[in-house]
Amino acid sequence: MGRKPSNKNPPFFSHEFVIQNHADIVSCFAMIFVVGIMLQPTQSVASTFIALRHNVSGADPSQENPAGEQYLYTSGWKDACAVFFYTLICIIMHAILQEYVLDKISKKLHLSKFKLSRFNESGQLVVFYVMSFLWGLDLIVREQYIGNLQRLWEGYPEHPMIFLHKLFFIIQLAYYAHILPELYFQKVKRDEQKPKIQHAVGGFLLIGAAYFLG
């Protein structure tokens, strides 16, 4: 009798299983919060992770004020919950970009293993930096900082942010936080981890200082 073909599917919850299916696993965790916000008993807890907190002003449209009032936010400890949730989202988006864009491009380029690793890393960073630049530029124009730079420190240390401004910081923090688990998911060699960890921690601390102290 011929030898049976080996089962290439890794055992459940083995390291290889987690690595191969990490996007699906993380998506399930994220969905727990999404479903939780739809259920009355868990809505308040789940919304702490998904919605932005620490608003200091603002009002929904009403009969007396049809236009409502724009919500303004400050930083606070509950932002850690939002950073955690959006870190999960960054991991999911990382996997989507890798599978549906970068992998398809790299297959056509026939890159070596070393160049493939650099291509994937650079591709992820380019998308993030371009998105950050365009988002930041939109905020600068929206907040009318051009030609009016003193607005950057008006009322310091109290300087409430609009929704998109606060979300920008949360996404930035989440992106740098997601780099650390990606070292495991992408099976980065130990000798290549140090500069990536320094990049992640340095970026997180820099953005965090600007967010919480600014």
PDB file of N, CA and C in Angstrom, residues 61-123:
ATOM      1  N   PRO A  61     -28.404  66.837  17.120  1.00  0.00           N
ATOM      2  CA  PRO A  61     -29.457  67.719  16.602  1.00  0.00           C
ATOM      3  C   PRO A  61     -30.759  67.548  17.378  1.00  0.00           C
ATOM      4  N   SER A  62     -31.424  68.639  17.617  1.00  0.00           N
ATOM      5  CA  SER A  62     -32.691  68.610  18.345  1.00  0.00           C
ATOM      6  C   SER A  62     -33.652  69.596  17.692  1.00  0.00           C
ATOM      7  N   GLN A  63     -34.854  69.640  18.219  1.00  0.00           N
ATOM      8  CA  GLN A  63     -35.846  70.550  17.662  1.00  0.00           C
ATOM      9  C   GLN A  63     -35.432  72.003  17.891  1.00  0.00           C
ATOM     10  N   GLU A  64     -34.825  72.262  19.044  1.00  0.00           N
ATOM     11  CA  GLU A  64     -34.377  73.616  19.343  1.00  0.00           C
ATOM     12  C   GLU A  64     -33.112  73.974  18.571  1.00  0.00           C
ATOM     13  N   ASN A  65     -32.274  72.963  18.331  1.00  0.00           N
ATOM     14  CA  ASN A  65     -31.002  73.194  17.633  1.00  0.00           C
ATOM     15  C   ASN A  65     -30.839  72.136  16.542  1.00  0.00           C
ATOM     16  N   PRO A  66     -31.479  72.354  15.384  1.00  0.00           N
ATOM     17  CA  PRO A  66     -31.479  71.332  14.323  1.00  0.00           C
ATOM     18  C   PRO A  66     -30.077  70.947  13.848  1.00  0.00           C
ATOM     19  N   ALA A  67     -29.157  71.883  13.876  1.00  0.00           N
ATOM     20  CA  ALA A  67     -27.803  71.596  13.389  1.00  0.00           C
ATOM     21  C   ALA A  67     -26.963  70.865  14.426  1.00  0.00           C
ATOM     22  N   GLY A  68     -27.408  70.883  15.677  1.00  0.00           N
ATOM     23  CA  GLY A  68     -26.619  70.263  16.729  1.00  0.00           C
ATOM     24  C   GLY A  68     -25.363  71.066  17.020  1.00  0.00           C
ATOM     25  N   GLU A  69     -24.477  70.476  17.780  1.00  0.00           N
ATOM     26  CA  GLU A  69     -23.204  71.122  18.121  1.00  0.00           C
ATOM     27  C   GLU A  69     -22.087  70.101  17.981  1.00  0.00           C
ATOM     28  N   GLN A  70     -21.019  70.508  17.332  1.00  0.00           N
ATOM     29  CA  GLN A  70     -19.914  69.591  17.078  1.00  0.00           C
ATOM     30  C   GLN A  70     -19.305  69.084  18.386  1.00  0.00           C
ATOM     31  N   TYR A  71     -19.084  67.771  18.447  1.00  0.00           N
ATOM     32  CA  TYR A  71     -18.482  67.182  19.636  1.00  0.00           C
ATOM     33  C   TYR A  71     -16.982  67.452  19.649  1.00  0.00           C
ATOM     34  N   LEU A  72     -16.488  67.813  20.807  1.00  0.00           N
ATOM     35  CA  LEU A  72     -15.060  68.016  21.005  1.00  0.00           C
ATOM     36  C   LEU A  72     -14.577  67.055  22.082  1.00  0.00           C
ATOM     37  N   TYR A  73     -13.349  66.595  21.937  1.00  0.00           N
ATOM     38  CA  TYR A  73     -12.819  65.545  22.808  1.00  0.00           C
ATOM     39  C   TYR A  73     -11.469  65.945  23.385  1.00  0.00           C
ATOM     40  N   THR A  74     -11.168  65.343  24.524  1.00  0.00           N
ATOM     41  CA  THR A  74      -9.826  65.425  25.094  1.00  0.00           C
ATOM     42  C   THR A  74      -9.290  63.995  25.221  1.00  0.00           C
ATOM     43  N   SER A  75      -8.078  63.863  25.691  1.00  0.00           N
ATOM     44  CA  SER A  75      -7.501  62.535  25.907  1.00  0.00           C
ATOM     45  C   SER A  75      -7.843  62.052  27.310  1.00  0.00           C
ATOM     46  N   GLY A  76      -7.784  60.737  27.517  1.00  0.00           N
ATOM     47  CA  GLY A  76      -8.090  60.166  28.823  1.00  0.00           C
ATOM     48  C   GLY A  76      -7.793  58.680  28.860  1.00  0.00           C
ATOM     49  N   TRP A  77      -7.965  58.077  30.026  1.00  0.00           N
ATOM     50  CA  TRP A  77      -7.580  56.678  30.217  1.00  0.00           C
ATOM     51  C   TRP A  77      -8.425  55.716  29.388  1.00  0.00           C
ATOM     52  N   LYS A  78      -9.660  56.087  29.076  1.00  0.00           N
ATOM     53  CA  LYS A  78     -10.510  55.195  28.285  1.00  0.00           C
ATOM     54  C   LYS A  78     -10.018  55.049  26.851  1.00  0.00           C
ATOM     55  N   ASP A  79      -9.128  55.938  26.442  1.00  0.00           N
ATOM     56  CA  ASP A  79      -8.572  55.825  25.093  1.00  0.00           C
ATOM     57  C   ASP A  79      -7.759  54.543  24.931  1.00  0.00           C
ATOM     58  N   ALA A  80      -7.274  53.993  26.040  1.00  0.00           N
ATOM     59  CA  ALA A  80      -6.533  52.730  25.968  1.00  0.00           C
ATOM     60  C   ALA A  80      -7.425  51.618  25.424  1.00  0.00           C
ATOM     61  N   CYS A  81      -8.707  51.655  25.774  1.00  0.00           N
ATOM     62  CA  CYS A  81      -9.649  50.655  25.265  1.00  0.00           C
ATOM     63  C   CYS A  81      -9.822  50.806  23.758  1.00  0.00           C
ATOM     64  N   ALA A  82      -9.935  52.056  23.306  1.00  0.00           N
ATOM     65  CA  ALA A  82     -10.080  52.303  21.872  1.00  0.00           C
ATOM     66  C   ALA A  82      -8.821  51.887  21.119  1.00  0.00           C
ATOM     67  N   VAL A  83      -7.660  52.173  21.694  1.00  0.00           N
ATOM     68  CA  VAL A  83      -6.405  51.778  21.050  1.00  0.00           C
ATOM     69  C   VAL A  83      -6.338  50.262  20.918  1.00  0.00           C
ATOM     70  N   PHE A  84      -6.779  49.542  21.944  1.00  0.00           N
ATOM     71  CA  PHE A  84      -6.782  48.077  21.879  1.00  0.00           C
ATOM     72  C   PHE A  84      -7.672  47.585  20.742  1.00  0.00           C
ATOM     73  N   PHE A  85      -8.894  48.117  20.660  1.00  0.00           N
ATOM     74  CA  PHE A  85      -9.814  47.654  19.615  1.00  0.00           C
ATOM     75  C   PHE A  85      -9.277  47.973  18.224  1.00  0.00           C
ATOM     76  N   TYR A  86      -8.786  49.183  18.037  1.00  0.00           N
ATOM     77  CA  TYR A  86      -8.312  49.565  16.710  1.00  0.00           C
ATOM     78  C   TYR A  86      -6.962  48.932  16.377  1.00  0.00           C
ATOM     79  N   THR A  87      -6.266  48.428  17.388  1.00  0.00           N
ATOM     80  CA  THR A  87      -5.092  47.597  17.110  1.00  0.00           C
ATOM     81  C   THR A  87      -5.526  46.296  16.446  1.00  0.00           C
ATOM     82  N   LEU A  88      -6.631  45.731  16.923  1.00  0.00           N
ATOM     83  CA  LEU A  88      -7.190  44.545  16.273  1.00  0.00           C
ATOM     84  C   LEU A  88      -7.559  44.847  14.824  1.00  0.00           C
ATOM     85  N   ILE A  89      -8.149  46.011  14.602  1.00  0.00           N
ATOM     86  CA  ILE A  89      -8.534  46.397  13.244  1.00  0.00           C
ATOM     87  C   ILE A  89      -7.295  46.552  12.359  1.00  0.00           C
ATOM     88  N   CYS A  90      -6.231  47.115  12.914  1.00  0.00           N
ATOM     89  CA  CYS A  90      -4.992  47.273  12.144  1.00  0.00           C
ATOM     90  C   CYS A  90      -4.407  45.922  11.747  1.00  0.00           C
ATOM     91  N   ILE A  91      -4.488  44.944  12.646  1.00  0.00           N
ATOM     92  CA  ILE A  91      -3.998  43.603  12.327  1.00  0.00           C
ATOM     93  C   ILE A  91      -4.810  43.004  11.185  1.00  0.00           C
ATOM     94  N   ILE A  92      -6.124  43.203  11.233  1.00  0.00           N
ATOM     95  CA  ILE A  92      -6.993  42.686  10.173  1.00  0.00           C
ATOM     96  C   ILE A  92      -6.687  43.376   8.845  1.00  0.00           C
ATOM     97  N   MET A  93      -6.561  44.694   8.865  1.00  0.00           N
ATOM     98  CA  MET A  93      -6.279  45.436   7.642  1.00  0.00           C
ATOM     99  C   MET A  93      -4.898  45.086   7.089  1.00  0.00           C
ATOM    100  N   HIS A  94      -3.952  44.832   7.977  1.00  0.00           N
ATOM    101  CA  HIS A  94      -2.614  44.403   7.563  1.00  0.00           C
ATOM    102  C   HIS A  94      -2.710  43.110   6.751  1.00  0.00           C
ATOM    103  N   ALA A  95      -3.491  42.164   7.262  1.00  0.00           N
ATOM    104  CA  ALA A  95      -3.643  40.875   6.580  1.00  0.00           C
ATOM    105  C   ALA A  95      -4.366  41.033   5.245  1.00  0.00           C
ATOM    106  N   ILE A  96      -5.380  41.891   5.206  1.00  0.00           N
ATOM    107  CA  ILE A  96      -6.126  42.113   3.958  1.00  0.00           C
ATOM    108  C   ILE A  96      -5.224  42.735   2.900  1.00  0.00           C
ATOM    109  N   LEU A  97      -4.481  43.756   3.291  1.00  0.00           N
ATOM    110  CA  LEU A  97      -3.561  44.405   2.354  1.00  0.00           C
ATOM    111  C   LEU A  97      -2.507  43.423   1.858  1.00  0.00           C
ATOM    112  N   GLN A  98      -2.019  42.585   2.770  1.00  0.00           N
ATOM    113  CA  GLN A  98      -0.987  41.625   2.399  1.00  0.00           C
ATOM    114  C   GLN A  98      -1.514  40.597   1.404  1.00  0.00           C
ATOM    115  N   GLU A  99      -2.686  40.045   1.703  1.00  0.00           N
ATOM    116  CA  GLU A  99      -3.207  38.948   0.881  1.00  0.00           C
ATOM    117  C   GLU A  99      -3.751  39.414  -0.463  1.00  0.00           C
ATOM    118  N   TYR A 100      -4.463  40.525  -0.464  1.00  0.00           N
ATOM    119  CA  TYR A 100      -5.180  40.919  -1.674  1.00  0.00           C
ATOM    120  C   TYR A 100      -4.444  41.948  -2.532  1.00  0.00           C
ATOM    121  N   VAL A 101      -3.369  42.521  -2.013  1.00  0.00           N
ATOM    122  CA  VAL A 101      -2.629  43.504  -2.804  1.00  0.00           C
ATOM    123  C   VAL A 101      -1.160  43.114  -2.935  1.00  0.00           C
ATOM    124  N   LEU A 102      -0.457  43.081  -1.817  1.00  0.00           N
ATOM    125  CA  LEU A 102       0.991  42.881  -1.871  1.00  0.00           C
ATOM    126  C   LEU A 102       1.369  41.499  -2.387  1.00  0.00           C
ATOM    127  N   ASP A 103       0.659  40.461  -1.946  1.00  0.00           N
ATOM    128  CA  ASP A 103       0.977  39.109  -2.410  1.00  0.00           C
ATOM    129  C   ASP A 103       0.765  38.973  -3.913  1.00  0.00           C
ATOM    130  N   LYS A 104      -0.284  39.596  -4.419  1.00  0.00           N
ATOM    131  CA  LYS A 104      -0.569  39.508  -5.857  1.00  0.00           C
ATOM    132  C   LYS A 104       0.507  40.228  -6.670  1.00  0.00           C
ATOM    133  N   ILE A 105       0.980  41.362  -6.145  1.00  0.00           N
ATOM    134  CA  ILE A 105       2.030  42.100  -6.850  1.00  0.00           C
ATOM    135  C   ILE A 105       3.354  41.346  -6.791  1.00  0.00           C
ATOM    136  N   SER A 106       3.688  40.824  -5.611  1.00  0.00           N
ATOM    137  CA  SER A 106       4.979  40.151  -5.442  1.00  0.00           C
ATOM    138  C   SER A 106       5.088  38.891  -6.296  1.00  0.00           C
ATOM    139  N   LYS A 107       3.966  38.215  -6.533  1.00  0.00           N
ATOM    140  CA  LYS A 107       3.998  37.011  -7.368  1.00  0.00           C
ATOM    141  C   LYS A 107       4.410  37.341  -8.799  1.00  0.00           C
ATOM    142  N   LYS A 108       4.051  38.519  -9.244  1.00  0.00           N
ATOM    143  CA  LYS A 108       4.409  38.924 -10.605  1.00  0.00           C
ATOM    144  C   LYS A 108       5.858  39.395 -10.696  1.00  0.00           C
ATOM    145  N   LEU A 109       6.419  39.804  -9.564  1.00  0.00           N
ATOM    146  CA  LEU A 109       7.778  40.341  -9.564  1.00  0.00           C
ATOM    147  C   LEU A 109       8.839  39.259  -9.380  1.00  0.00           C
ATOM    148  N   HIS A 110       8.440  38.088  -8.871  1.00  0.00           N
ATOM    149  CA  HIS A 110       9.364  36.965  -8.663  1.00  0.00           C
ATOM    150  C   HIS A 110      10.580  37.398  -7.833  1.00  0.00           C
ATOM    151  N   LEU A 111      10.309  37.930  -6.657  1.00  0.00           N
ATOM    152  CA  LEU A 111      11.369  38.441  -5.797  1.00  0.00           C
ATOM    153  C   LEU A 111      12.017  37.319  -4.995  1.00  0.00           C
ATOM    154  N   SER A 112      13.271  37.548  -4.614  1.00  0.00           N
ATOM    155  CA  SER A 112      13.945  36.610  -3.721  1.00  0.00           C
ATOM    156  C   SER A 112      13.323  36.718  -2.330  1.00  0.00           C
ATOM    157  N   LYS A 113      13.648  35.783  -1.465  1.00  0.00           N
ATOM    158  CA  LYS A 113      13.053  35.764  -0.126  1.00  0.00           C
ATOM    159  C   LYS A 113      13.383  37.040   0.641  1.00  0.00           C
ATOM    160  N   PHE A 114      14.626  37.496   0.525  1.00  0.00           N
ATOM    161  CA  PHE A 114      15.038  38.713   1.230  1.00  0.00           C
ATOM    162  C   PHE A 114      14.309  39.932   0.675  1.00  0.00           C
ATOM    163  N   LYS A 115      14.274  40.051  -0.654  1.00  0.00           N
ATOM    164  CA  LYS A 115      13.606  41.198  -1.271  1.00  0.00           C
ATOM    165  C   LYS A 115      12.099  41.149  -1.043  1.00  0.00           C
ATOM    166  N   LEU A 116      11.549  39.943  -0.975  1.00  0.00           N
ATOM    167  CA  LEU A 116      10.115  39.804  -0.725  1.00  0.00           C
ATOM    168  C   LEU A 116       9.756  40.342   0.657  1.00  0.00           C
ATOM    169  N   SER A 117      10.603  40.023   1.637  1.00  0.00           N
ATOM    170  CA  SER A 117      10.372  40.518   2.988  1.00  0.00           C
ATOM    171  C   SER A 117      10.419  42.038   3.031  1.00  0.00           C
ATOM    172  N   ARG A 118      11.406  42.609   2.352  1.00  0.00           N
ATOM    173  CA  ARG A 118      11.534  44.066   2.319  1.00  0.00           C
ATOM    174  C   ARG A 118      10.374  44.696   1.550  1.00  0.00           C
ATOM    175  N   PHE A 119       9.945  44.048   0.490  1.00  0.00           N
ATOM    176  CA  PHE A 119       8.833  44.567  -0.308  1.00  0.00           C
ATOM    177  C   PHE A 119       7.551  44.613   0.521  1.00  0.00           C
ATOM    178  N   ASN A 120       7.278  43.534   1.250  1.00  0.00           N
ATOM    179  CA  ASN A 120       6.063  43.481   2.065  1.00  0.00           C
ATOM    180  C   ASN A 120       6.087  44.538   3.164  1.00  0.00           C
ATOM    181  N   GLU A 121       7.237  44.665   3.816  1.00  0.00           N
ATOM    182  CA  GLU A 121       7.355  45.656   4.891  1.00  0.00           C
ATOM    183  C   GLU A 121       7.200  47.070   4.344  1.00  0.00           C
ATOM    184  N   SER A 122       7.873  47.351   3.236  1.00  0.00           N
ATOM    185  CA  SER A 122       7.801  48.688   2.647  1.00  0.00           C
ATOM    186  C   SER A 122       6.400  48.989   2.133  1.00  0.00           C
ATOM    187  N   GLY A 123       5.752  47.983   1.562  1.00  0.00           N
ATOM    188  CA  GLY A 123       4.400  48.183   1.048  1.00  0.00           C
ATOM    189  C   GLY A 123       3.427  48.561   2.148  1.00  0.00           C
TER     190      GLY A 123
END
